[in-house]
Coordinates of C-alpha atoms in Angstrom, one line a residue:
M1 CA 0.0 0.0 0.0
I2 CA 2.9 2.4 0.8
A3 CA 4.4 1.8 -2.7
I4 CA 1.0 2.4 -4.3
S5 CA 0.6 5.6 -2.2
I6 CA 4.0 6.9 -3.5
V7 CA 2.9 6.3 -7.1
L8 CA -0.4 8.0 -6.4
A9 CA 1.3 10.9 -4.7
F10 CA 3.4 11.5 -7.8
A11 CA 0.3 11.3 -10.0
V12 CA -1.6 13.7 -7.7
L13 CA 1.3 16.1 -7.7
M14 CA 1.2 16.2 -11.5
L15 CA -2.5 16.7 -11.5
C16 CA -2.2 19.5 -8.9
L17 CA 0.5 21.2 -11.0
M18 CA -1.8 21.0 -14.1
T19 CA -4.7 22.4 -12.0
A20 CA -2.6 25.3 -10.7
K21 CA -1.5 26.1 -14.3
R22 CA -5.1 26.2 -15.5
L23 CA -6.1 28.4 -12.6
Y24 CA -3.2 30.8 -13.3
K25 CA -4.0 30.9 -17.1
N26 CA -7.7 31.4 -16.5
S27 CA -7.2 34.0 -13.7
G28 CA -8.6 31.7 -11.1
S29 CA -11.9 31.0 -13.0
L30 CA -13.3 27.5 -12.6
L31 CA -15.7 25.2 -14.4
E32 CA -19.2 25.0 -12.9
L33 CA -19.8 21.8 -11.1
E34 CA -23.4 20.8 -11.9
M35 CA -25.2 19.0 -9.1
S36 CA -28.9 18.9 -8.3
D37 CA -30.1 19.4 -4.8
R38 CA -31.3 15.8 -4.7
L39 CA -27.9 14.5 -5.6
Y40 CA -26.1 16.9 -3.2
W41 CA -28.1 15.7 -0.2
T42 CA -27.9 12.1 -1.3
I43 CA -24.1 12.3 -1.2
F44 CA -24.2 14.2 2.1
V45 CA -26.5 11.7 3.8
F46 CA -24.4 8.8 2.4
F47 CA -21.2 10.1 3.9
A48 CA -22.9 11.0 7.1
L49 CA -24.1 7.5 7.5
V50 CA -20.8 6.0 6.6
A51 CA -19.1 8.3 9.1
V52 CA -21.4 7.3 11.9
F53 CA -21.3 3.6 11.0
V54 CA -17.5 3.2 11.0
R55 CA -17.2 5.1 14.2
V56 CA -19.8 3.1 16.2
Y57 CA -19.1 -0.3 14.7
K58 CA -17.6 -2.5 17.4
F59 CA -17.3 0.6 19.6
G60 CA -15.8 -0.2 22.9
Q61 CA -14.3 -3.4 21.4
V62 CA -11.9 -2.0 18.8
P63 CA -9.4 -1.0 19.9
G64 CA -9.4 -3.9 22.3
G65 CA -8.1 -3.3 25.7
F66 CA -7.7 0.2 27.1
Y67 CA -4.8 2.6 26.8
Q68 CA -3.2 3.9 30.0
D69 CA -4.0 7.6 29.5
G70 CA -7.6 6.9 28.6
A71 CA -7.9 4.6 31.6
M72 CA -6.5 7.3 33.9
A73 CA -9.0 9.8 32.5
A74 CA -11.8 7.3 33.1
V75 CA -10.7 6.4 36.6
D76 CA -10.7 10.1 37.5
G77 CA -14.1 10.5 35.8
K78 CA -15.5 7.7 37.9
A79 CA -14.1 9.4 41.0
L80 CA -15.7 12.7 40.0
A81 CA -19.0 10.9 39.3
D82 CA -18.9 9.1 42.7
H83 CA -17.4 11.6 45.0
G84 CA -16.7 14.9 43.2
T85 CA -13.0 14.4 43.5
D86 CA -10.2 12.9 41.4
R87 CA -8.8 9.5 42.4
Y88 CA -6.5 11.1 45.0
G89 CA -9.3 12.9 46.7
M90 CA -8.7 16.4 45.3
S91 CA -12.0 18.2 45.1
L92 CA -13.1 19.2 41.6
P93 CA -9.6 19.8 40.2
V94 CA -9.1 22.3 37.4
H95 CA -6.2 20.2 36.1
L96 CA -5.6 16.5 36.9
T97 CA -2.6 15.1 38.8
A98 CA -2.3 12.1 36.4
W99 CA 1.2 10.5 36.9
G100 CA 2.3 13.3 39.2
Y101 CA 5.4 14.1 37.1
G102 CA 3.1 14.8 34.1
Q103 CA -0.4 16.1 34.4
M104 CA -3.6 15.6 32.4
S105 CA -6.2 17.9 31.1
A106 CA -9.5 17.6 33.0
L107 CA -12.3 18.3 30.5
L108 CA -12.5 14.7 29.2
S109 CA -12.9 13.3 32.7
Y110 CA -15.7 15.8 33.4
L111 CA -17.4 14.9 30.2
M112 CA -17.4 11.2 31.2
V113 CA -19.3 11.9 34.4
P114 CA -22.9 11.9 33.0
F115 CA -22.2 8.8 30.9
I116 CA -20.8 7.0 33.9
K117 CA -23.8 8.1 35.9
L118 CA -26.3 6.9 33.3
M119 CA -24.5 3.8 31.8
G120 CA -22.2 2.6 34.5
F121 CA -18.4 2.4 34.2
S122 CA -17.2 0.7 31.1
P123 CA -15.0 1.2 28.0
V124 CA -18.1 2.4 26.1
S125 CA -19.1 5.1 28.6
A126 CA -15.5 6.2 28.9
R127 CA -15.1 6.6 25.1
L128 CA -18.5 8.0 24.3
P129 CA -17.5 11.7 24.9
I130 CA -14.8 11.6 22.3
L131 CA -17.1 9.9 19.8
I132 CA -19.9 12.4 20.3
V133 CA -17.6 15.4 20.2
S134 CA -15.9 14.0 17.0
L135 CA -19.2 13.6 15.2
L136 CA -20.2 17.1 16.2
G137 CA -16.8 18.1 14.8
L138 CA -17.8 16.7 11.4
A139 CA -21.1 18.7 11.5
V140 CA -19.3 21.9 12.4
L141 CA -16.6 21.2 9.8
Y142 CA -19.4 21.2 7.2
L143 CA -21.0 24.4 8.5
F144 CA -17.8 26.3 8.7
S145 CA -16.7 25.1 5.3
R146 CA -20.0 26.2 3.8
D147 CA -19.5 29.7 5.2
A148 CA -15.9 29.8 4.0
F149 CA -16.0 28.3 0.6
G150 CA -19.6 27.7 -0.4
K151 CA -22.1 24.8 -0.4
K152 CA -20.4 22.6 -3.0
A153 CA -16.9 22.9 -1.6
A154 CA -18.3 22.1 1.9
L155 CA -19.7 18.8 0.5
F156 CA -16.2 17.8 -0.6
I157 CA -14.7 18.9 2.7
F158 CA -17.4 17.1 4.7
A159 CA -16.9 13.9 2.7
F160 CA -13.2 14.0 3.1
G161 CA -13.5 14.5 6.9
C162 CA -15.8 11.5 7.1
I163 CA -13.2 9.2 5.7
A164 CA -10.0 10.9 6.9
P165 CA -7.9 8.3 8.8
W166 CA -6.9 10.8 11.6
H167 CA -10.5 11.8 12.3
F168 CA -11.7 8.2 12.2
M169 CA -9.0 6.8 14.5
Q170 CA -9.1 9.4 17.2
S171 CA -12.8 9.2 17.6
R172 CA -12.7 5.6 18.8
W173 CA -10.6 5.8 21.9
A174 CA -10.3 8.1 24.9
L175 CA -7.4 10.6 25.0
D176 CA -7.8 13.9 26.7
C177 CA -5.8 16.0 24.2
N178 CA -7.9 14.8 21.2
L179 CA -10.7 17.1 22.4
Y180 CA -8.6 20.1 21.5
P181 CA -9.0 20.3 17.7
H182 CA -12.7 19.9 17.9
F183 CA -13.3 22.7 20.5
F184 CA -10.8 24.8 18.5
L185 CA -13.0 24.3 15.4
F186 CA -16.2 25.0 17.3
G187 CA -14.6 28.3 18.4
I188 CA -13.6 29.3 14.9
Y189 CA -17.0 28.5 13.5
F190 CA -18.9 30.7 16.0
L191 CA -16.3 33.4 15.7
N192 CA -16.8 33.5 11.9
R193 CA -20.6 33.3 12.3
S194 CA -20.5 36.2 14.8
M195 CA -19.5 38.5 12.0
K196 CA -22.8 37.8 10.1
A197 CA -25.1 36.7 13.0
R198 CA -28.1 38.7 14.0
H199 CA -27.2 38.3 17.7
R200 CA -23.6 39.2 17.1
K201 CA -22.4 39.6 20.7
L202 CA -24.1 36.4 21.8
T203 CA -22.5 34.4 19.0
L204 CA -19.1 36.0 19.7
S205 CA -19.4 35.1 23.4
V206 CA -20.2 31.5 22.5
S207 CA -17.0 31.4 20.4
M208 CA -15.0 32.6 23.3
V209 CA -16.6 30.0 25.6
M210 CA -15.4 27.3 23.1
F211 CA -11.9 28.8 23.0
G212 CA -11.9 29.0 26.8
L213 CA -12.8 25.3 27.1
C214 CA -9.9 24.6 24.8
M215 CA -7.6 25.4 27.7
Y216 CA -9.0 22.4 29.6
C217 CA -8.5 20.1 26.6
Y218 CA -4.7 20.1 26.3
G219 CA -1.9 21.8 28.2
I220 CA -0.3 23.1 25.0
A221 CA -3.3 25.5 24.7
I222 CA -1.4 27.8 27.1
Y223 CA 1.0 28.8 24.3
T224 CA -1.1 28.1 21.2
M225 CA -4.6 29.4 22.0
P226 CA -3.5 33.0 23.0
L227 CA -1.5 33.2 19.8
F228 CA -4.5 32.4 17.6
L229 CA -6.7 34.8 19.5
V230 CA -4.2 37.7 19.2
M231 CA -3.7 37.1 15.5
A232 CA -7.5 36.8 14.9
C233 CA -8.2 39.9 16.9
I234 CA -5.6 42.0 15.0
Y235 CA -6.9 40.7 11.6
L236 CA -10.6 41.3 12.5
L237 CA -9.9 44.8 13.9
V238 CA -7.9 45.8 10.8
K239 CA -10.7 44.5 8.6
K240 CA -13.2 46.3 10.8
E241 CA -15.1 43.0 11.2
V242 CA -15.2 43.6 15.0
S243 CA -15.1 46.7 17.0
I244 CA -12.8 47.5 20.0
P245 CA -15.7 47.1 22.5
E246 CA -16.6 43.7 20.9
A247 CA -12.9 42.7 21.2
F248 CA -12.9 43.6 24.8
L249 CA -16.1 41.6 25.4
A250 CA -14.4 38.6 23.7
L251 CA -11.4 39.0 26.0
V252 CA -13.6 39.2 29.1
V253 CA -15.7 36.1 28.2
W254 CA -12.6 34.1 27.3
L255 CA -10.8 35.0 30.6
A256 CA -14.0 34.2 32.5
V257 CA -13.8 30.6 31.3
S258 CA -10.1 30.1 31.1
W259 CA -8.7 32.0 34.1
P260 CA -8.7 28.9 36.5
F261 CA -6.5 27.0 34.1
I262 CA -4.2 30.0 33.5
T263 CA -3.9 30.4 37.2
V264 CA -2.9 26.7 37.6
M265 CA -0.1 27.3 35.0
V266 CA 1.0 30.4 36.9
I267 CA 1.0 28.5 40.2
N268 CA 3.2 25.8 38.8
F269 CA 5.5 28.1 36.9
F270 CA 6.3 30.1 40.0
G271 CA 6.0 27.2 42.5
L272 CA 3.1 28.7 44.4
E273 CA 0.7 26.9 46.8
T274 CA -2.4 25.1 45.8
I275 CA -5.5 27.3 45.9
E276 CA -9.0 26.1 46.9
L277 CA -12.0 28.1 45.8
G278 CA -15.0 26.6 47.3
P279 CA -15.3 23.0 46.0
F280 CA -12.7 23.7 43.2
T281 CA -9.0 23.1 43.4
L282 CA -6.3 24.9 41.5
P283 CA -3.4 22.6 42.3
F284 CA 0.4 22.9 42.5
F285 CA 2.2 19.8 41.2
P286 CA 5.6 19.6 42.9
D287 CA 6.9 16.8 40.8
S288 CA 5.9 18.2 37.4
R289 CA 8.2 17.9 34.5
R290 CA 5.8 19.0 31.8
S291 CA 7.6 22.3 31.0
S292 CA 10.5 20.2 29.5
D293 CA 8.1 19.4 26.6
I294 CA 8.3 23.1 25.5
L295 CA 11.0 24.4 23.3
F296 CA 11.8 27.4 25.5
F297 CA 12.3 25.2 28.6
H298 CA 14.0 22.2 26.8
D299 CA 16.8 20.1 28.1
P300 CA 19.9 22.4 28.3
K301 CA 22.2 19.7 27.0
Y302 CA 20.9 20.6 23.5
S303 CA 21.4 24.1 22.1
F304 CA 18.3 26.1 21.3
I305 CA 19.0 25.9 17.6
I306 CA 19.6 22.2 17.5
Q307 CA 16.3 21.6 19.4
L308 CA 14.5 24.0 17.1
L309 CA 15.8 22.2 14.0
Y310 CA 14.8 18.9 15.5
D311 CA 11.3 20.1 16.2
I312 CA 11.0 21.4 12.6
K313 CA 12.1 18.1 11.3
C314 CA 9.5 16.3 13.5
L315 CA 6.8 18.8 12.3
L316 CA 7.7 18.1 8.6
L317 CA 7.7 14.3 9.1
V318 CA 4.4 14.2 10.9
V319 CA 2.4 16.8 8.9
F320 CA 3.8 16.7 5.4
I321 CA 5.5 13.3 5.1
Q322 CA 3.0 11.5 7.3
A323 CA 5.8 9.3 8.6
P324 CA 4.8 6.3 10.7
D325 CA 3.7 7.5 14.1
K326 CA 2.3 5.9 17.3
P327 CA 0.1 3.0 16.2
W328 CA -3.0 4.5 17.8
N329 CA -2.6 7.8 16.0
S330 CA -2.2 6.6 12.4
M331 CA -1.7 3.5 10.3
P332 CA 1.6 3.4 8.4
A333 CA 0.1 2.6 5.0
Y334 CA -2.5 5.4 5.2
G335 CA -1.1 8.2 7.4
T336 CA -3.4 10.9 8.8
I337 CA -5.1 12.1 5.6
Y338 CA -3.8 9.4 3.2
L339 CA -0.2 9.4 2.1
F340 CA -1.0 10.7 -1.4
S341 CA -3.0 13.7 -0.4
I342 CA -0.2 16.2 0.4
P343 CA -0.1 17.8 -3.1
F344 CA -3.9 18.5 -2.7
V345 CA -3.1 20.1 0.7
L346 CA -0.6 22.4 -0.9
L347 CA -2.9 23.3 -3.7
G348 CA -5.8 24.0 -1.3
L349 CA -3.5 26.0 1.0
G350 CA -2.3 28.1 -1.9
W351 CA -5.8 28.8 -3.0
T352 CA -6.9 29.7 0.5
L353 CA -4.0 32.1 1.0
L354 CA -5.3 34.0 -2.1
Q355 CA -8.6 34.4 -0.3
F356 CA -6.9 35.8 2.8
R357 CA -7.8 39.5 2.3
K358 CA -11.3 39.2 1.0
N359 CA -12.6 36.1 2.9
S360 CA -12.5 36.4 6.7
A361 CA -13.4 32.7 7.2
A362 CA -10.4 31.7 4.9
A363 CA -8.2 34.1 7.0
L364 CA -9.3 32.4 10.2
L365 CA -8.5 29.1 8.7
I366 CA -5.0 30.2 7.8
L367 CA -4.5 31.5 11.3
F368 CA -5.7 28.2 12.6
Y369 CA -3.0 26.5 10.4
I370 CA -0.3 28.9 11.6
T371 CA -1.2 28.1 15.2
G372 CA -0.8 24.4 14.4
L373 CA 2.6 25.0 12.8
W374 CA 3.6 27.1 15.9
C375 CA 2.6 24.2 18.0
G376 CA 4.8 21.9 16.0
V377 CA 7.8 24.2 16.3
C378 CA 7.4 24.9 20.1
T379 CA 6.5 21.4 21.3
I380 CA 9.5 19.0 21.7
G381 CA 9.4 16.1 19.2
V382 CA 5.7 16.4 18.2
N383 CA 3.7 13.3 17.1
V384 CA 0.2 13.2 15.8
N385 CA -1.7 13.7 19.0
R386 CA 0.6 16.6 20.1
I387 CA 0.0 18.5 16.9
N388 CA -3.6 17.4 16.5
I389 CA -5.0 20.9 16.0
I390 CA -3.4 21.1 12.5
F391 CA -5.4 18.2 11.1
Y392 CA -8.7 20.0 10.6
P393 CA -7.0 22.6 8.4
Q394 CA -5.2 19.7 6.6
I395 CA -8.5 18.0 5.9
I396 CA -10.0 21.3 4.6
F397 CA -7.0 22.1 2.4
A398 CA -6.8 18.6 0.9
A399 CA -10.5 18.6 0.1
V400 CA -10.3 22.1 -1.4
G401 CA -7.5 20.9 -3.6
I402 CA -9.6 18.0 -4.7
Y403 CA -12.6 20.3 -5.3
L404 CA -10.4 22.7 -7.4
T405 CA -9.1 19.8 -9.5
A406 CA -12.7 18.6 -10.1
R407 CA -13.7 22.1 -11.2
S408 CA -10.6 22.5 -13.4
F409 CA -11.2 19.5 -15.6
A410 CA -14.5 18.6 -17.3
S411 CA -13.4 14.9 -17.6
V412 CA -16.0 12.7 -15.9
P413 CA -13.6 9.7 -15.8
L414 CA -11.0 11.8 -13.9
R415 CA -13.5 13.0 -11.3
A416 CA -14.9 9.5 -10.9
G417 CA -11.3 8.2 -10.7
L418 CA -10.5 10.6 -7.8
A419 CA -13.6 9.5 -5.9
A420 CA -12.9 5.8 -6.5
V421 CA -9.3 6.1 -5.3
Y422 CA -10.2 7.7 -2.1
M423 CA -13.2 5.4 -1.4
L424 CA -11.0 2.4 -2.2
A425 CA -8.3 3.6 0.2
F426 CA -11.0 4.2 2.9
V427 CA -12.5 0.7 2.5
M428 CA -9.0 -0.9 2.6
M429 CA -8.2 1.2 5.7
C430 CA -11.3 0.1 7.5
F431 CA -10.8 -3.6 6.6
S432 CA -7.2 -3.3 8.0
Y433 CA -8.2 -1.4 11.1
F434 CA -10.9 -3.8 12.1
G435 CA -8.9 -6.8 10.9
E436 CA -5.2 -7.5 11.3
Y437 CA -4.4 -4.0 12.6
S438 CA -6.7 -4.4 15.5
K439 CA -4.3 -7.0 16.9
T440 CA -1.5 -4.4 16.8
L441 CA -3.7 -2.0 18.8
E442 CA -4.6 -4.7 21.3
Y443 CA -1.0 -5.1 22.2
Y444 CA -0.5 -1.4 22.8
F445 CA -3.8 -1.1 24.6
Y446 CA -2.8 -4.0 27.0
K447 CA -5.7 -6.2 26.1
D448 CA -4.2 -9.4 27.4
F449 CA -3.4 -7.8 30.7
G450 CA -6.9 -6.3 30.8
D451 CA -8.4 -9.8 30.3
A452 CA -6.3 -11.2 33.0
M453 CA -7.3 -8.4 35.4
L454 CA -11.0 -8.9 34.6
S455 CA -10.7 -12.6 35.4
I456 CA -9.7 -11.8 39.0
K457 CA -12.0 -8.8 39.5
D458 CA -14.2 -10.7 41.9
D459 CA -11.5 -13.0 43.3
D460 CA -11.7 -13.2 47.1
A461 CA -7.9 -13.8 47.5
E462 CA -6.5 -11.8 50.4
K463 CA -3.6 -10.4 48.3
M464 CA -3.0 -9.6 44.7
Y465 CA 0.5 -9.3 43.2
I466 CA 0.4 -7.6 39.9
T467 CA 3.4 -7.5 37.5
A468 CA 4.9 -4.1 36.9
S469 CA 6.4 -5.3 33.6
L470 CA 4.1 -3.9 31.0
H471 CA 6.0 -3.3 27.8
D472 CA 8.9 -0.9 28.7
D473 CA 7.4 0.2 32.1
T474 CA 8.7 -1.5 35.2
R475 CA 7.5 1.1 37.8
G476 CA 4.0 -0.2 38.2
N477 CA 2.3 3.0 37.2
I478 CA 0.5 1.5 34.2
S479 CA -0.3 -1.8 36.0
E480 CA -1.9 0.2 38.8
I481 CA -4.0 2.5 36.7
L482 CA -5.3 -0.4 34.6
T483 CA -6.1 -2.3 37.7
L484 CA -8.1 0.6 39.0
F485 CA -9.9 0.7 35.7
Y486 CA -10.7 -3.0 35.2
H487 CA -11.6 -3.5 38.9
E488 CA -13.7 -0.4 39.0
T489 CA -12.0 0.5 42.2
D490 CA -13.7 3.1 44.4
A491 CA -11.6 6.2 44.8
E492 CA -12.0 6.3 48.6
Y493 CA -10.9 2.7 48.9
Y494 CA -7.9 3.5 46.8
Q495 CA -7.2 6.5 49.1
G496 CA -7.5 4.4 52.2
K497 CA -10.6 6.3 53.5
T498 CA -12.8 3.2 53.3
C499 CA -12.4 -0.5 53.2
P500 CA -15.0 -3.0 52.1
E501 CA -15.7 -5.7 54.7
G502 CA -13.5 -8.7 54.3
L503 CA -10.8 -7.0 52.3
L504 CA -7.4 -5.6 53.3
P505 CA -6.8 -1.8 52.6
F506 CA -5.9 -1.2 49.0
D507 CA -2.2 -0.6 49.7
E508 CA -2.0 -3.8 51.6
R509 CA -4.0 -5.9 49.2
Y510 CA -2.4 -4.8 46.0
T511 CA 1.3 -5.0 45.2
F512 CA 2.6 -3.7 41.8
A513 CA 6.2 -4.9 41.1
P514 CA 8.2 -7.1 38.9
M515 CA 7.7 -10.8 40.0
E516 CA 11.5 -11.1 40.6
D517 CA 11.1 -8.5 43.4
I518 CA 8.2 -10.4 45.1
E519 CA 8.7 -13.1 47.6
I520 CA 6.4 -15.7 46.2
D521 CA 4.8 -17.8 49.0
P522 CA 2.7 -20.8 47.8
E523 CA 1.1 -21.0 51.2
E524 CA -0.2 -17.4 51.1
D525 CA -3.8 -16.7 50.1
A526 CA -2.8 -14.7 47.0
V527 CA -3.3 -14.4 43.3
Y528 CA -0.6 -13.4 40.9
V529 CA -0.7 -11.7 37.5
A530 CA 2.6 -12.3 35.8
A531 CA 4.1 -11.6 32.3
E532 CA 5.0 -14.7 30.3
D533 CA 8.8 -14.1 30.8
E534 CA 8.3 -14.1 34.6
L535 CA 7.0 -17.6 34.9
D536 CA 10.5 -18.8 35.9
C537 CA 9.8 -17.1 39.3
F538 CA 7.2 -19.7 40.1
D539 CA 7.3 -23.4 41.0
M540 CA 4.7 -24.5 38.5
D541 CA 4.1 -27.7 40.5
L542 CA 2.6 -25.5 43.2
F543 CA 0.4 -23.1 41.1
D544 CA -2.5 -23.4 38.7
A545 CA -2.0 -21.0 35.8
R546 CA -4.5 -19.5 33.3
Q547 CA -3.1 -17.8 30.2
Y548 CA -4.3 -14.6 28.7
G549 CA -2.1 -13.9 25.7
G550 CA 1.3 -12.8 27.1
F551 CA 0.1 -12.8 30.7
F552 CA -0.8 -15.5 33.3
V553 CA -3.0 -15.6 36.3
L554 CA -1.5 -17.9 38.9
E555 CA -3.2 -19.2 42.1
R556 CA -2.0 -21.8 44.6
K557 CA -3.1 -25.3 44.1
E558 CA -5.6 -26.6 46.6

């Protein structure tokens, strides 16, 4: 598939160059794309149904298992639903403690609360917020594109968004930072609408609420969101699309929503004490190392220039080369927007740049893109999820490039061929994702370990010894958070505040360590979960063992 993509990319490049040449010779004029309303809405409904189907098919089962960060957000979401605290007992935190040395944005956990309340605690209820927000993202993608480029271009953009690998993959699992691009898009849509809306100030305020919520989606918002807002404000003031009083209103609304998060960043930058405001907590994280992920606070063993060049290299590889990334972010043979789409992206970007002065929506889109590029430069070694705000603009530019090509050539076979290539790539991606590739995801989402933990969820053994050897982690952090997730552990039991009758306190009952560090006593009332390469630690004549892929549950023989 990669070889085919390279050939297709070259063909697409030639096609884009021919399109650009025609546009230049004809001073940007395009052929009319004839389409009846009935055909238009038939295509729209078809792609909408396809988008929903592939995102809900086997939802909660694929990816199998549960990734550590998603499990952590879910465990904190359960604690918030049950007690109004995170799993450590912190009351309504503005930002989550997560691993301690690295924090987690809180919005996803809060969004999980109503689903956990209504549906119980499960992979489905934990993943539903991302799914719903992603589907809303597709709807807003269409609405914004219609305002920016017209009804027909919006159909191309919507269709491409429905089948884009990045959008499809991120919608099926729970990662806090993947909320960021959606809320960013919501903010831009309402900001653009506010310039034409009847209730102008209300719509502008809604946009600022969305931008304010962005701050609780991903920590990098602290150095990306303000940049966009300043650029957009300057542009709209110069164009006289907003007045100074309206700009001031926007600032007030945005700060009213975002100031708790900004305060948390200030507290941690200057090492101030935790602040409690009624039930809400603005915490200081003494062990935080998150600032080292930012270019301006990078590891001093590398010079600023070397680090900057490395970040630019990562940016180019992730965004324009679509190099292989983390398995849960993109599939190597398809990338984020299909490997052969980049020439269309460049064509669409160039066309949008030409609209910058006369089309405010196009200008906001360019500023959105610049913000994404800034994120890539300033964030150490970006991967797909760290630069996720750039992919909505990428989707729009690619689809605009396809739309321009379709309107530059009257050839029906060429138009049909483009549609067929993308639909074939999409179908092949789906078969791979739900087929062989799902096995890859199961490994990285610890499915075997999860199955082992589920099998002992109701075990009445006095003690549980859980391996800390999960992939490259030997500290026990991942084992612990997945145990809390699969055993639906009550937060107050975890904190030591309560203890169910007949059980030892959590810290006494559960031990997370490599098996070689545990004194294995076949006489003890205990159950062990060990990795396959740890079986040498056991006298197998004294234990019964059940296998779950690469993990074993061992209990003493009666």
